[in-house]
Short mmCIF file of C-alpha atoms in Angstrom, two decimals:
data_model
loop_
_atom_site.label_atom_id
_atom_site.label_comp_id
_atom_site.label_asym_id
_atom_site.label_seq_id
_atom_site.Cartn_x
_atom_site.Cartn_y
_atom_site.Cartn_z
CA MET A 1 0.00 0.00 0.00
CA GLU A 2 2.95 2.23 0.68
CA PHE A 3 3.61 2.29 -3.06
CA PHE A 4 0.23 3.86 -3.86
CA PHE A 5 0.47 6.52 -1.15
CA ASN A 6 3.94 7.69 -2.14
CA PRO A 7 3.61 11.08 -3.92
CA SER A 8 6.94 10.65 -5.71
CA ASN A 9 5.63 7.51 -7.41
CA TRP A 10 2.59 9.34 -8.74
CA ALA A 11 4.73 12.27 -9.86
CA GLY A 12 7.08 9.89 -11.64
CA LEU A 13 4.15 8.06 -13.26
CA LEU A 14 2.59 11.30 -14.51
CA THR A 15 5.94 12.54 -15.81
CA LEU A 16 6.58 9.30 -17.65
CA VAL A 17 3.07 9.22 -19.17
CA ILE A 18 3.55 12.75 -20.54
CA LEU A 19 7.05 11.85 -21.71
CA GLU A 20 5.93 8.67 -23.48
CA VAL A 21 3.04 10.46 -25.20
CA VAL A 22 5.29 13.30 -26.37
CA LEU A 23 8.04 10.93 -27.51
CA GLY A 24 5.40 8.72 -29.15
CA ILE A 25 3.95 11.52 -31.31
CA ASP A 26 6.66 11.16 -33.95
CA ASN A 27 6.12 7.39 -33.91
CA LEU A 28 2.37 7.87 -34.29
CA VAL A 29 2.83 10.36 -37.13
CA PHE A 30 5.07 7.95 -39.00
CA ILE A 31 2.54 5.16 -38.44
CA ALA A 32 -0.08 7.48 -39.98
CA ILE A 33 2.20 8.19 -42.97
CA LEU A 34 2.97 4.51 -43.52
CA SER A 35 -0.62 3.34 -43.07
CA ASP A 36 -1.73 5.82 -45.75
CA LYS A 37 0.09 3.62 -48.27
CA LEU A 38 -2.47 0.85 -47.59
CA PRO A 39 -6.04 0.52 -48.86
CA SER A 40 -8.52 2.43 -46.70
CA SER A 41 -9.99 -0.83 -45.39
CA GLN A 42 -6.62 -1.83 -43.86
CA ARG A 43 -5.45 1.50 -42.42
CA ASP A 44 -7.21 1.25 -39.06
CA LYS A 45 -5.94 -2.29 -38.63
CA ALA A 46 -2.37 -1.19 -39.43
CA ARG A 47 -2.57 1.61 -36.85
CA ILE A 48 -3.86 -0.72 -34.14
CA VAL A 49 -1.28 -3.42 -34.94
CA GLY A 50 1.47 -0.81 -35.06
CA LEU A 51 0.55 0.66 -31.68
CA CYS A 52 0.18 -2.79 -30.10
CA LEU A 53 3.65 -3.64 -31.38
CA THR A 54 4.83 -0.33 -29.93
CA LEU A 55 3.54 -1.40 -26.52
CA LEU A 56 5.10 -4.85 -26.82
CA MET A 57 8.42 -3.44 -28.04
CA ARG A 58 8.74 -0.95 -25.21
CA LEU A 59 7.83 -3.51 -22.57
CA ILE A 60 10.44 -5.91 -23.96
CA LEU A 61 13.06 -3.16 -23.96
CA LEU A 62 12.23 -2.37 -20.36
CA LEU A 63 12.69 -6.01 -19.38
CA LEU A 64 16.01 -6.07 -21.23
CA ILE A 65 17.18 -2.82 -19.70
CA SER A 66 20.09 -4.44 -17.94
CA TRP A 67 21.31 -5.84 -21.26
CA LEU A 68 21.00 -2.43 -22.90
CA VAL A 69 23.26 -0.97 -20.26
CA THR A 70 26.01 -3.41 -21.24
CA LEU A 71 25.82 -2.25 -24.85
CA ARG A 72 28.19 0.56 -23.95
CA THR A 73 31.08 -1.86 -24.26
CA THR A 74 33.34 -0.79 -27.15
CA LEU A 75 33.02 -3.03 -30.22
CA ILE A 76 34.78 -0.97 -32.91
CA THR A 77 37.75 1.30 -32.32
CA ASN A 78 40.25 3.17 -34.49
CA GLN A 79 42.14 6.43 -34.48
CA TYR A 80 39.05 8.41 -35.55
CA PHE A 81 36.18 7.00 -33.46
CA THR A 82 35.02 4.22 -31.17
CA LEU A 83 31.63 2.54 -31.36
CA SER A 84 29.78 0.50 -28.77
CA GLY A 85 26.76 -1.71 -29.31
CA ARG A 86 24.52 1.18 -28.28
CA ASP A 87 26.35 3.48 -30.71
CA LEU A 88 25.80 1.00 -33.55
CA ILE A 89 22.08 0.89 -32.80
CA LEU A 90 21.94 4.70 -32.75
CA LEU A 91 23.97 4.86 -35.98
CA PHE A 92 21.72 2.37 -37.75
CA GLY A 93 18.60 4.13 -36.46
CA GLY A 94 19.89 7.56 -37.51
CA PHE A 95 20.73 6.45 -41.05
CA PHE A 96 17.40 4.65 -41.34
CA LEU A 97 15.51 7.81 -40.29
CA LEU A 98 17.53 9.94 -42.72
CA PHE A 99 16.89 7.51 -45.57
CA LYS A 100 13.18 7.01 -44.88
CA ALA A 101 12.43 10.69 -44.25
CA THR A 102 14.33 11.69 -47.41
CA ILE A 103 12.37 9.20 -49.54
CA GLU A 104 9.05 10.36 -48.09
CA LEU A 105 9.95 14.04 -48.53
CA HIS A 106 11.03 13.46 -52.13
CA GLU A 107 7.73 11.70 -52.87
CA ARG A 108 5.72 14.62 -51.50
CA LEU A 109 7.84 17.44 -52.91
CA GLU A 110 7.84 15.94 -56.42
CA ASN A 111 4.05 15.66 -56.18
CA HIS A 112 3.56 13.53 -59.29
CA PRO A 113 -0.13 13.56 -60.33
CA GLU A 114 -1.93 10.25 -60.19
CA GLU A 115 -3.31 9.34 -63.61
CA ASN A 116 -5.94 7.02 -62.19
CA LYS A 117 -6.66 6.69 -58.49
CA HIS A 118 -8.45 3.41 -59.06
CA ASP A 119 -5.17 1.94 -60.31
CA LYS A 120 -3.17 3.27 -57.35
CA HIS A 121 -0.51 0.81 -56.23
CA TYR A 122 -0.88 0.05 -52.52
CA ALA A 123 1.86 -1.36 -50.33
CA ASN A 124 1.71 -4.84 -48.82
CA PHE A 125 0.17 -4.89 -45.35
CA TRP A 126 2.93 -6.85 -43.64
CA ILE A 127 5.70 -4.84 -45.33
CA VAL A 128 4.16 -1.72 -43.81
CA VAL A 129 3.86 -3.47 -40.41
CA ILE A 130 7.54 -4.51 -40.56
CA GLN A 131 8.53 -0.89 -41.27
CA ILE A 132 6.42 0.17 -38.29
CA VAL A 133 8.21 -2.38 -36.08
CA ILE A 134 11.65 -1.14 -37.20
CA LEU A 135 10.70 2.47 -36.61
CA ASP A 136 9.20 1.59 -33.24
CA ALA A 137 12.43 -0.10 -32.18
CA ILE A 138 14.34 3.07 -33.03
CA PHE A 139 11.96 5.45 -31.32
CA SER A 140 11.41 3.19 -28.33
CA LEU A 141 15.13 2.87 -27.62
CA ASP A 142 15.47 6.60 -27.12
CA ALA A 143 12.27 6.82 -25.07
CA VAL A 144 13.10 3.85 -22.83
CA ILE A 145 16.65 4.98 -22.15
CA THR A 146 15.27 8.41 -21.19
CA ALA A 147 12.64 6.81 -18.95
CA VAL A 148 15.24 4.73 -17.12
CA GLY A 149 17.06 7.91 -16.21
CA ILE A 150 13.94 9.35 -14.55
CA VAL A 151 12.39 6.42 -12.64
CA ASN A 152 14.05 3.35 -11.19
CA ASN A 153 10.85 1.38 -10.58
CA ILE A 154 10.13 -1.03 -13.44
CA PHE A 155 6.43 -1.26 -12.47
CA ILE A 156 5.98 2.52 -12.78
CA MET A 157 7.72 2.50 -16.18
CA MET A 158 5.57 -0.34 -17.50
CA THR A 159 2.37 1.30 -16.19
CA ALA A 160 3.32 4.63 -17.80
CA ILE A 161 3.99 2.97 -21.16
CA ILE A 162 0.65 1.11 -21.08
CA ILE A 163 -1.26 4.29 -20.24
CA ALA A 164 0.59 6.31 -22.93
CA ILE A 165 -0.06 3.70 -25.63
CA GLY A 166 -3.72 3.58 -24.57
CA ILE A 167 -3.99 7.34 -25.03
CA MET A 168 -2.39 7.07 -28.48
CA LEU A 169 -4.77 4.27 -29.45
CA LEU A 170 -7.75 6.46 -28.61
CA THR A 171 -6.45 9.47 -30.55
CA SER A 172 -4.62 7.77 -33.41
CA LYS A 173 -7.48 7.91 -35.92
CA LYS A 174 -8.15 11.62 -35.38
CA LEU A 175 -4.46 12.40 -35.53
CA THR A 176 -4.05 10.35 -38.69
CA LYS A 177 -7.01 12.13 -40.31
CA PHE A 178 -5.58 15.50 -39.34
CA VAL A 179 -2.15 14.62 -40.75
CA ASN A 180 -3.60 13.38 -44.05
CA LEU A 181 -5.68 16.55 -44.45
CA HIS A 182 -2.74 18.84 -43.67
CA GLN A 183 0.20 17.90 -45.87
CA THR A 184 2.32 20.75 -44.51
CA VAL A 185 2.19 18.97 -41.14
CA VAL A 186 3.50 15.80 -42.80
CA VAL A 187 6.40 17.69 -44.36
CA LEU A 188 7.13 19.35 -41.02
CA CYS A 189 7.16 15.99 -39.19
CA LEU A 190 9.41 14.45 -41.84
CA SER A 191 11.76 17.38 -41.35
CA PHE A 192 11.77 16.58 -37.62
CA LEU A 193 12.74 13.01 -38.47
CA LEU A 194 15.66 14.29 -40.54
CA MET A 195 16.81 16.38 -37.60
CA ILE A 196 16.37 13.52 -35.10
CA GLY A 197 18.14 11.07 -37.44
CA PHE A 198 21.06 13.46 -37.82
CA SER A 199 21.28 13.94 -34.05
CA LEU A 200 21.33 10.15 -33.55
CA VAL A 201 24.22 9.81 -36.01
CA LEU A 202 26.11 12.57 -34.19
CA GLU A 203 25.43 10.93 -30.83
CA ALA A 204 26.70 7.58 -32.15
CA PHE A 205 30.02 9.30 -32.89
CA ARG A 206 30.06 10.84 -29.39
CA PHE A 207 29.07 14.36 -30.51
CA HIS A 208 26.43 15.05 -27.90
CA VAL A 209 23.56 17.30 -29.00
CA PRO A 210 21.61 18.59 -25.98
CA LYS A 211 17.99 17.44 -26.17
CA GLY A 212 16.89 20.91 -25.18
CA TYR A 213 18.13 22.31 -28.50
CA LEU A 214 16.08 19.77 -30.41
CA TYR A 215 12.98 20.34 -28.31
CA VAL A 216 13.24 24.14 -28.70
CA ALA A 217 13.64 23.84 -32.49
CA ILE A 218 10.75 21.40 -32.75
CA GLY A 219 8.56 23.51 -30.45
CA PHE A 220 9.27 26.71 -32.41
CA SER A 221 8.51 24.97 -35.72
CA ILE A 222 5.26 23.58 -34.31
CA LEU A 223 4.30 27.08 -33.12
CA ILE A 224 4.90 28.52 -36.60
CA GLU A 225 2.90 25.69 -38.18
CA LEU A 226 0.10 26.36 -35.67
CA PHE A 227 -0.01 29.99 -36.82
CA ASN A 228 -0.07 28.77 -40.42
CA GLN A 229 -3.00 26.41 -39.73
CA ILE A 230 -4.92 29.16 -37.93
CA ALA A 231 -4.37 31.53 -40.85
CA ARG A 232 -5.45 28.82 -43.31
CA ARG A 233 -8.59 28.03 -41.31
CA ASN A 234 -9.53 31.72 -41.10
CA PHE A 235 -8.96 32.12 -44.85
CA ILE A 236 -11.22 29.15 -45.60
CA ARG A 237 -13.84 30.45 -43.19
CA HIS A 238 -13.84 33.90 -44.80
CA GLN A 239 -13.90 32.37 -48.28
CA SER A 240 -16.90 30.22 -47.37
CA ILE A 241 -18.92 33.39 -46.73
CA ARG A 242 -18.58 34.35 -50.41
CA PRO A 243 -20.88 32.67 -52.96
CA MET A 244 -19.53 29.40 -54.36
CA ARG A 245 -20.15 30.58 -57.94
CA GLN A 246 -18.00 33.66 -57.40
CA ARG A 247 -15.14 31.69 -55.84
CA VAL A 248 -15.12 29.10 -58.63
CA ALA A 249 -15.26 31.79 -61.32
CA GLU A 250 -12.33 33.69 -59.80
CA ALA A 251 -10.29 30.47 -59.48
CA ILE A 252 -10.82 29.55 -63.15
CA LEU A 253 -10.01 33.08 -64.30
CA ARG A 254 -6.79 33.03 -62.24
CA LEU A 255 -5.85 29.73 -63.89
CA MET A 256 -6.39 31.20 -67.35
CA ILE A 257 -4.25 34.24 -66.50
CA LYS A 258 -1.53 31.96 -65.10
CA GLU A 259 -1.71 29.75 -68.20
CA GLN A 260 -1.32 32.80 -70.43
CA LYS A 261 1.75 33.98 -68.50
CA ASN A 262 3.28 30.51 -68.67
CA ASN A 263 2.74 30.38 -72.43
CA ASN A 264 4.32 33.81 -72.80
CA ASN A 265 7.34 32.68 -70.82
CA ILE A 266 7.65 29.55 -72.96
CA SER A 267 7.38 31.50 -76.19
CA ASN A 268 10.08 33.92 -75.00
CA ASN A 269 12.45 31.12 -74.06
CA LYS A 270 14.71 30.50 -77.03
CA ASN A 271 16.06 27.30 -75.53
CA TYR A 272 12.64 25.74 -75.18
CA ASN A 273 12.60 22.14 -76.37
CA LYS A 274 10.37 21.98 -79.46
CA LYS A 275 9.97 18.22 -79.10
CA THR A 276 8.17 18.60 -75.79
CA SER A 277 6.10 21.54 -77.07
CA HIS A 278 4.52 19.34 -79.77
CA LYS A 279 3.96 16.29 -77.57
CA SER A 280 0.18 16.62 -77.64
CA SER A 281 -2.00 19.42 -78.92
CA PHE A 282 -4.55 18.61 -76.22
CA ASP A 283 -2.01 18.75 -73.38
CA THR A 284 -0.04 21.83 -74.39
CA GLU A 285 -2.21 24.01 -76.66
CA SER A 286 -3.25 27.19 -74.90
CA PHE A 287 -6.71 28.71 -74.82
CA LYS A 288 -7.57 30.78 -77.89
CA ASP A 289 -8.64 34.39 -77.38
CA GLU A 290 -12.20 33.50 -78.38
CA GLU A 291 -12.28 30.66 -75.86
CA LYS A 292 -10.99 32.92 -73.09
CA TYR A 293 -13.61 35.52 -74.00
CA MET A 294 -16.43 32.99 -73.84
CA ILE A 295 -15.21 31.40 -70.59
CA ASN A 296 -14.93 34.85 -69.05
CA GLY A 297 -18.41 35.71 -70.32
CA VAL A 298 -19.94 32.57 -68.80
CA LEU A 299 -18.21 32.99 -65.44
CA THR A 300 -19.11 36.67 -65.09
CA LEU A 301 -22.70 36.28 -66.32
CA ALA A 302 -24.11 36.04 -62.79
CA ALA A 303 -22.44 39.32 -61.82
CA ARG A 304 -24.07 41.24 -64.66
CA SER A 305 -27.39 43.03 -64.75
CA ILE A 306 -30.26 42.44 -67.16
CA ARG A 307 -29.80 46.00 -68.41
CA SER A 308 -26.27 45.18 -69.58
CA ILE A 309 -27.58 42.29 -71.71
CA MET A 310 -30.81 43.69 -73.21
CA THR A 311 -31.33 45.66 -76.38
CA PRO A 312 -32.22 49.14 -75.05
CA ARG A 313 -35.62 50.73 -75.62
CA ARG A 314 -34.45 53.26 -78.20
CA GLU A 315 -33.19 50.46 -80.48
CA ILE A 316 -36.40 48.42 -80.44
CA SER A 317 -38.26 48.11 -83.75
CA TRP A 318 -41.99 47.76 -83.08
CA VAL A 319 -45.23 47.70 -85.05
CA ASN A 320 -48.10 50.10 -84.36
CA ILE A 321 -51.48 48.49 -85.09
CA ASN A 322 -53.04 51.91 -85.77
CA GLN A 323 -50.75 52.72 -88.69
CA ASP A 324 -51.69 52.02 -92.28
CA THR A 325 -51.26 48.36 -93.32
CA ARG A 326 -49.20 49.48 -96.32
CA GLU A 327 -46.72 51.31 -94.04
CA MET A 328 -46.73 48.32 -91.71
CA ARG A 329 -45.86 46.02 -94.58
CA LEU A 330 -43.00 48.25 -95.77
CA GLN A 331 -41.61 48.42 -92.24
CA LEU A 332 -41.59 44.62 -91.94
CA LEU A 333 -39.87 44.22 -95.31
CA ASP A 334 -37.25 46.94 -94.71
CA THR A 335 -36.20 45.78 -91.23
CA PRO A 336 -34.02 42.64 -90.99
CA HIS A 337 -35.50 41.53 -87.66
CA SER A 338 -37.61 38.38 -87.61
CA LEU A 339 -39.59 39.19 -84.41
CA PHE A 340 -41.57 42.36 -83.68
CA PRO A 341 -43.46 43.66 -80.64
CA VAL A 342 -46.94 44.69 -81.76
CA CYS A 343 -48.16 47.72 -79.81
CA LYS A 344 -51.03 50.19 -79.72
CA ASN A 345 -49.82 53.75 -80.36
CA GLU A 346 -46.80 53.45 -78.02
CA LEU A 347 -44.26 50.81 -77.04
CA ASP A 348 -45.54 50.49 -73.46
CA GLU A 349 -48.97 49.40 -74.77
CA ILE A 350 -47.66 46.08 -76.03
CA ILE A 351 -50.14 43.50 -77.31
CA GLY A 352 -48.00 40.58 -78.40
CA ILE A 353 -44.84 39.31 -80.09
CA VAL A 354 -45.18 38.10 -83.68
CA ARG A 355 -42.89 36.82 -86.42
CA ALA A 356 -42.49 39.08 -89.45
CA LYS A 357 -43.43 36.35 -91.93
CA GLU A 358 -46.57 35.41 -90.04
CA LEU A 359 -47.62 39.05 -89.69
CA LEU A 360 -47.12 39.65 -93.43
CA VAL A 361 -49.35 36.65 -94.17
CA ALA A 362 -51.98 37.99 -91.75
CA ILE A 363 -51.89 41.41 -93.44
CA ASP A 364 -52.22 39.84 -96.90
CA ASN A 365 -55.22 37.84 -95.66
CA ASN A 366 -56.81 41.01 -94.25
CA LEU A 367 -56.82 39.62 -90.70
CA ASP A 368 -57.20 41.91 -87.72
CA VAL A 369 -53.62 42.60 -86.59
CA GLU A 370 -54.57 43.27 -82.96
CA THR A 371 -56.47 39.99 -82.67
CA PHE A 372 -53.71 38.11 -84.43
CA ALA A 373 -50.95 39.59 -82.17
CA SER A 374 -52.90 38.97 -78.95
CA LYS A 375 -52.64 35.21 -79.55
CA THR A 376 -48.92 35.36 -78.65
CA PRO A 377 -48.73 37.60 -75.56
CA PRO A 378 -45.30 38.87 -74.52
CA ILE A 379 -43.18 37.34 -71.78
CA ILE A 380 -42.28 40.16 -69.42
CA ILE A 381 -39.44 40.11 -66.88
CA PRO A 382 -38.28 42.77 -64.37
CA ASP A 383 -34.94 44.49 -64.89
CA THR A 384 -33.84 43.11 -61.48
CA LEU A 385 -33.96 39.47 -62.63
CA ASP A 386 -30.81 37.37 -62.05
CA PRO A 387 -29.20 36.73 -65.49
CA ILE A 388 -28.78 33.05 -64.56
CA ASN A 389 -32.56 32.74 -64.24
CA LEU A 390 -32.88 34.41 -67.64
CA LEU A 391 -31.78 31.16 -69.27
CA GLY A 392 -34.90 29.38 -68.11
CA VAL A 393 -37.13 32.23 -69.28
CA LEU A 394 -35.60 32.16 -72.76
CA ARG A 395 -36.13 28.40 -72.94
CA ARG A 396 -39.82 28.88 -72.16
CA SER A 397 -40.08 31.58 -74.83
CA LYS A 398 -39.27 28.92 -77.51
CA GLY A 399 -37.07 31.16 -79.62
CA SER A 400 -39.09 34.32 -79.08
CA LEU A 401 -37.97 37.44 -77.24
CA VAL A 402 -38.74 38.66 -73.72
CA ILE A 403 -39.64 42.18 -72.68
CA VAL A 404 -37.79 43.94 -69.83
CA THR A 405 -39.70 46.43 -67.68
CA ASN A 406 -38.85 48.49 -64.61
CA GLU A 407 -40.82 48.66 -61.36
CA PHE A 408 -43.27 51.13 -62.90
CA GLY A 409 -44.10 48.87 -65.85
CA VAL A 410 -42.22 51.01 -68.36
CA ILE A 411 -40.49 48.94 -71.03
CA GLN A 412 -36.71 49.28 -70.75
CA GLY A 413 -35.66 46.92 -73.53
CA LEU A 414 -35.92 43.41 -74.87
CA ILE A 415 -33.78 40.29 -74.79
CA THR A 416 -33.42 37.59 -77.42
CA PRO A 417 -31.31 34.41 -77.28
CA LEU A 418 -28.84 36.27 -79.52
CA ASP A 419 -28.44 39.01 -76.89
CA LEU A 420 -27.52 36.39 -74.31
CA LEU A 421 -25.07 34.77 -76.75
CA GLU A 422 -23.49 38.18 -77.39
CA ALA A 423 -23.08 38.67 -73.64
CA ILE A 424 -21.08 35.43 -73.54
CA ALA A 425 -19.28 35.27 -76.89
CA GLY A 426 -19.13 38.89 -78.07
CA GLU A 427 -20.99 41.02 -80.56
CA PHE A 428 -22.83 39.69 -83.64
CA PRO A 429 -23.86 42.85 -85.56
CA ASP A 430 -27.15 42.80 -87.43
CA ALA A 431 -27.31 43.73 -91.12
CA ASP A 432 -28.63 47.19 -90.26
CA GLU A 433 -26.11 48.12 -87.56
CA THR A 434 -22.45 48.97 -87.34
CA PRO A 435 -20.11 47.25 -84.85
CA GLU A 436 -20.09 48.59 -81.31
CA VAL A 437 -16.29 48.80 -81.29
CA ILE A 438 -13.99 49.64 -84.21
CA VAL A 439 -10.27 49.08 -83.68
CA GLU A 440 -8.10 51.79 -85.19
CA ASN A 441 -4.41 52.72 -84.86
CA ASN A 442 -3.64 52.24 -81.17
CA SER A 443 -7.19 53.28 -80.27
CA TRP A 444 -10.79 52.08 -80.16
CA LEU A 445 -13.81 53.92 -81.58
CA VAL A 446 -16.70 52.91 -79.33
CA LYS A 447 -20.44 53.66 -79.26
CA GLY A 448 -21.76 55.21 -76.07
CA GLY A 449 -24.27 52.42 -75.55
CA THR A 450 -21.61 49.67 -75.65
CA ASP A 451 -21.93 47.07 -72.93
CA LEU A 452 -19.41 47.85 -70.18
CA HIS A 453 -18.64 44.20 -69.34
CA SER A 454 -17.72 43.38 -72.94
CA LEU A 455 -15.67 46.56 -73.25
CA GLN A 456 -13.76 45.87 -70.06
CA GLN A 457 -12.90 42.39 -71.25
CA LEU A 458 -11.86 43.68 -74.69
CA LEU A 459 -9.57 46.33 -73.17
CA ASP A 460 -8.11 43.83 -70.68
CA THR A 461 -8.69 45.99 -67.61
CA LYS A 462 -10.59 45.77 -64.32
CA GLN A 463 -10.97 49.51 -63.72
CA LEU A 464 -14.27 50.12 -65.51
CA ILE A 465 -16.71 48.19 -63.29
CA GLN A 466 -16.88 48.44 -59.52
CA LYS A 467 -19.24 46.45 -57.26
CA LYS A 468 -21.23 49.54 -56.21
CA ASP A 469 -21.84 50.71 -59.80
CA THR A 470 -25.33 50.37 -61.30
CA TYR A 471 -24.72 51.59 -64.87
CA ALA A 472 -24.32 49.06 -67.68
CA SER A 473 -22.96 51.06 -70.64
CA LEU A 474 -19.91 53.14 -71.47
CA ALA A 475 -22.07 56.26 -71.49
CA GLY A 476 -23.26 55.50 -67.95
CA LEU A 477 -19.66 55.19 -66.77
CA LEU A 478 -18.56 58.46 -68.36
CA ILE A 479 -21.58 60.38 -67.06
CA ALA A 480 -20.90 59.05 -63.55
CA GLN A 481 -17.22 60.05 -63.79
CA LYS A 482 -17.97 63.53 -65.11
CA GLY A 483 -20.97 64.20 -62.87
CA ARG A 484 -22.91 65.45 -65.89
CA LEU A 485 -23.39 64.62 -69.57
CA PRO A 486 -19.98 65.17 -71.23
CA LEU A 487 -19.71 67.46 -74.24
CA PRO A 488 -17.85 66.82 -77.52
CA GLY A 489 -14.14 67.44 -76.97
CA ASP A 490 -14.18 66.46 -73.29
CA THR A 491 -11.62 63.90 -72.11
CA ILE A 492 -12.09 61.61 -69.12
CA TYR A 493 -9.17 59.66 -67.67
CA ILE A 494 -9.57 56.29 -65.89
CA ALA A 495 -6.09 54.85 -65.54
CA PRO A 496 -4.69 53.68 -67.86
CA LEU A 497 -7.39 54.73 -70.37
CA HIS A 498 -8.29 58.09 -71.93
CA PHE A 499 -11.89 58.58 -73.12
CA HIS A 500 -12.26 61.32 -75.76
CA ILE A 501 -15.88 62.34 -76.48
CA ILE A 502 -16.28 62.50 -80.28
CA GLU A 503 -20.05 62.79 -80.74
CA ALA A 504 -22.65 63.70 -78.11
CA THR A 505 -25.99 65.47 -77.91
CA GLN A 506 -27.73 67.09 -74.98
CA TYR A 507 -29.40 63.71 -74.35
CA ARG A 508 -26.76 61.02 -74.87
CA ILE A 509 -23.19 60.11 -75.81
CA ASN A 510 -22.94 58.67 -79.31
CA LEU A 511 -19.26 58.04 -80.00
CA VAL A 512 -16.10 57.85 -77.88
CA ARG A 513 -12.46 57.29 -78.80
CA ILE A 514 -10.43 55.31 -76.25
CA THR A 515 -6.65 55.37 -76.03
CA LYS A 516 -4.34 53.64 -73.56
CA ASP A 517 -1.26 54.97 -71.77
CA LYS A 518 1.98 53.85 -73.37
CA GLN A 519 3.84 51.34 -71.22
#
C-alpha cells in the first residue's frame, strides 16, 4: 500500500506518461504516414497493430534494460572514433531515419499527379507493419533509455507505457485524419525526423547534442505551423462566406491568366525544347482568345445586370397596329428583324410578339392585326432578374424574345437568345447596324451604348466596373465620372485609359475614342 500513497511515485508516473506520449507523437505520425500507403480498409488495422507492437516493443526493452546498459562496451575502435553496441544501434537508427524521411519528402515534394486513383498501387500490409516495427524499435530505444534515467521502478515505467499507448490508441485515428488533411504537417514531421536522425548519427560518434536544443527547435517549428494552420482556417472560413459561384469563377479566371503567363514565358524562351512543345495538342495548346472571352463571359454572367444584356428601348423596332397596313408592310420588309413587338400607339402598350413572316401573311389575308398579335402575348421580366434565371425564361419563350420592364411597368428593352449569346461570346452585328467597337491605330472607336462588361474584357482591364456601380454602358460610366453629360471634346481619364468624347448630344453620348497609356 505504501507504493500507492507515495507522492513521488505518482509524480514519476505522470511525468513518464507525458514523456511517453510526447516521444510517441513522432512514432504515431510515421505510423499514420505509412498506413496511408495501404487501402482504406486496412489503415485502421495497421494503426492498431502498429501501436500494439509499440507497446510490446517498449515492454520488452524495459525487461532487457540491464542488457541495454552493457551495450556501452566498445566493439569498434580506431584512431578516428570508437563505437559500442549502443552506438551501432543509434547509428543504424539515424541512417534509417535519414533515408526514410528523405524518400518520403522526395515523394511529396515531387508531387507527381496520379493518372488514375483506381489503379493506385498500394503497399503490402505486412511490409508496412515490418517498417512500423523497425521504426518503433528506433523510437522506443530513445524513449526507454530516457525513462530509465527518470524512474528506477520497473512497475511505474511499465504502467506509464501502457497508459501512454492507450492514449495514443484512442487518438490515433483523429491524428491520422488530421495529418492526411494537412500535408504541410506531414512535411514538417518528416523534417523533424531528418533532424532527429542526424542527431542520432552525431550521438553515435560521441558528438552530444543537448535534447533541449532539439525540443526548442521542434517547439518553435510547431508554433509557426500552428499559426499557419490558424491563418489557413480563417482564410477558408472567410472564403466560405462568399458565394460558391463567385469563388469558382475567380479560381478559373486566375488559372487562365496563369496559363497565359506561362505560355508567354515559354514563347520567349529561345532554348525551349520543341519536341516537348509538340507532344500533344490537347495537353499543351493554350486557350484561344475567343475561348478565353467565352469562358470569361460565362463565369461573369451572374455578376451582370439584365440592363447590360438587353437591347435598349431606343433600339427596339416595333409595329403600331393603328398605322396604315401598307406602311406596316413596308416596315416589316425593310427591317431585318424576324420578331416584332406589336403595340397600340406606343411601345408600353404592347399587345403581343409576332414573327415578321406570319404578320405579313396575316396582313395579306386582311386579318385583324390586334387579334392576331394577342394570340402570342409577350413574356415580361423585371430588370432586377438574375441573369442566370434568364436562361430558363428564354427556354420557355421557344425562340421568341422577352420584354424587360422596370418597377413602374415602363419597357426598358428586350432580350433575345442572340443578346444572351453576345453577352457570352461577343458582338454579332445585325445587317442594319455597325459594330459597337472599331479598332483603329492604337485606339478604339466605341459607341456610347456599348456594354461595359464586354468593353472591359476587350480592353483587358478591371478599372471600368466596380461592385457599387449600377450603370451598364460606357455612357453611364462616363456620365458618372464627369458628374454630368460630357460634351464633344471632353476627355475623361480612368487609368490607364483616356476617353475622348467624339459625338454627343444634350441627351446622350454617341461616339467615344479610347486610347491607352503607353507602357
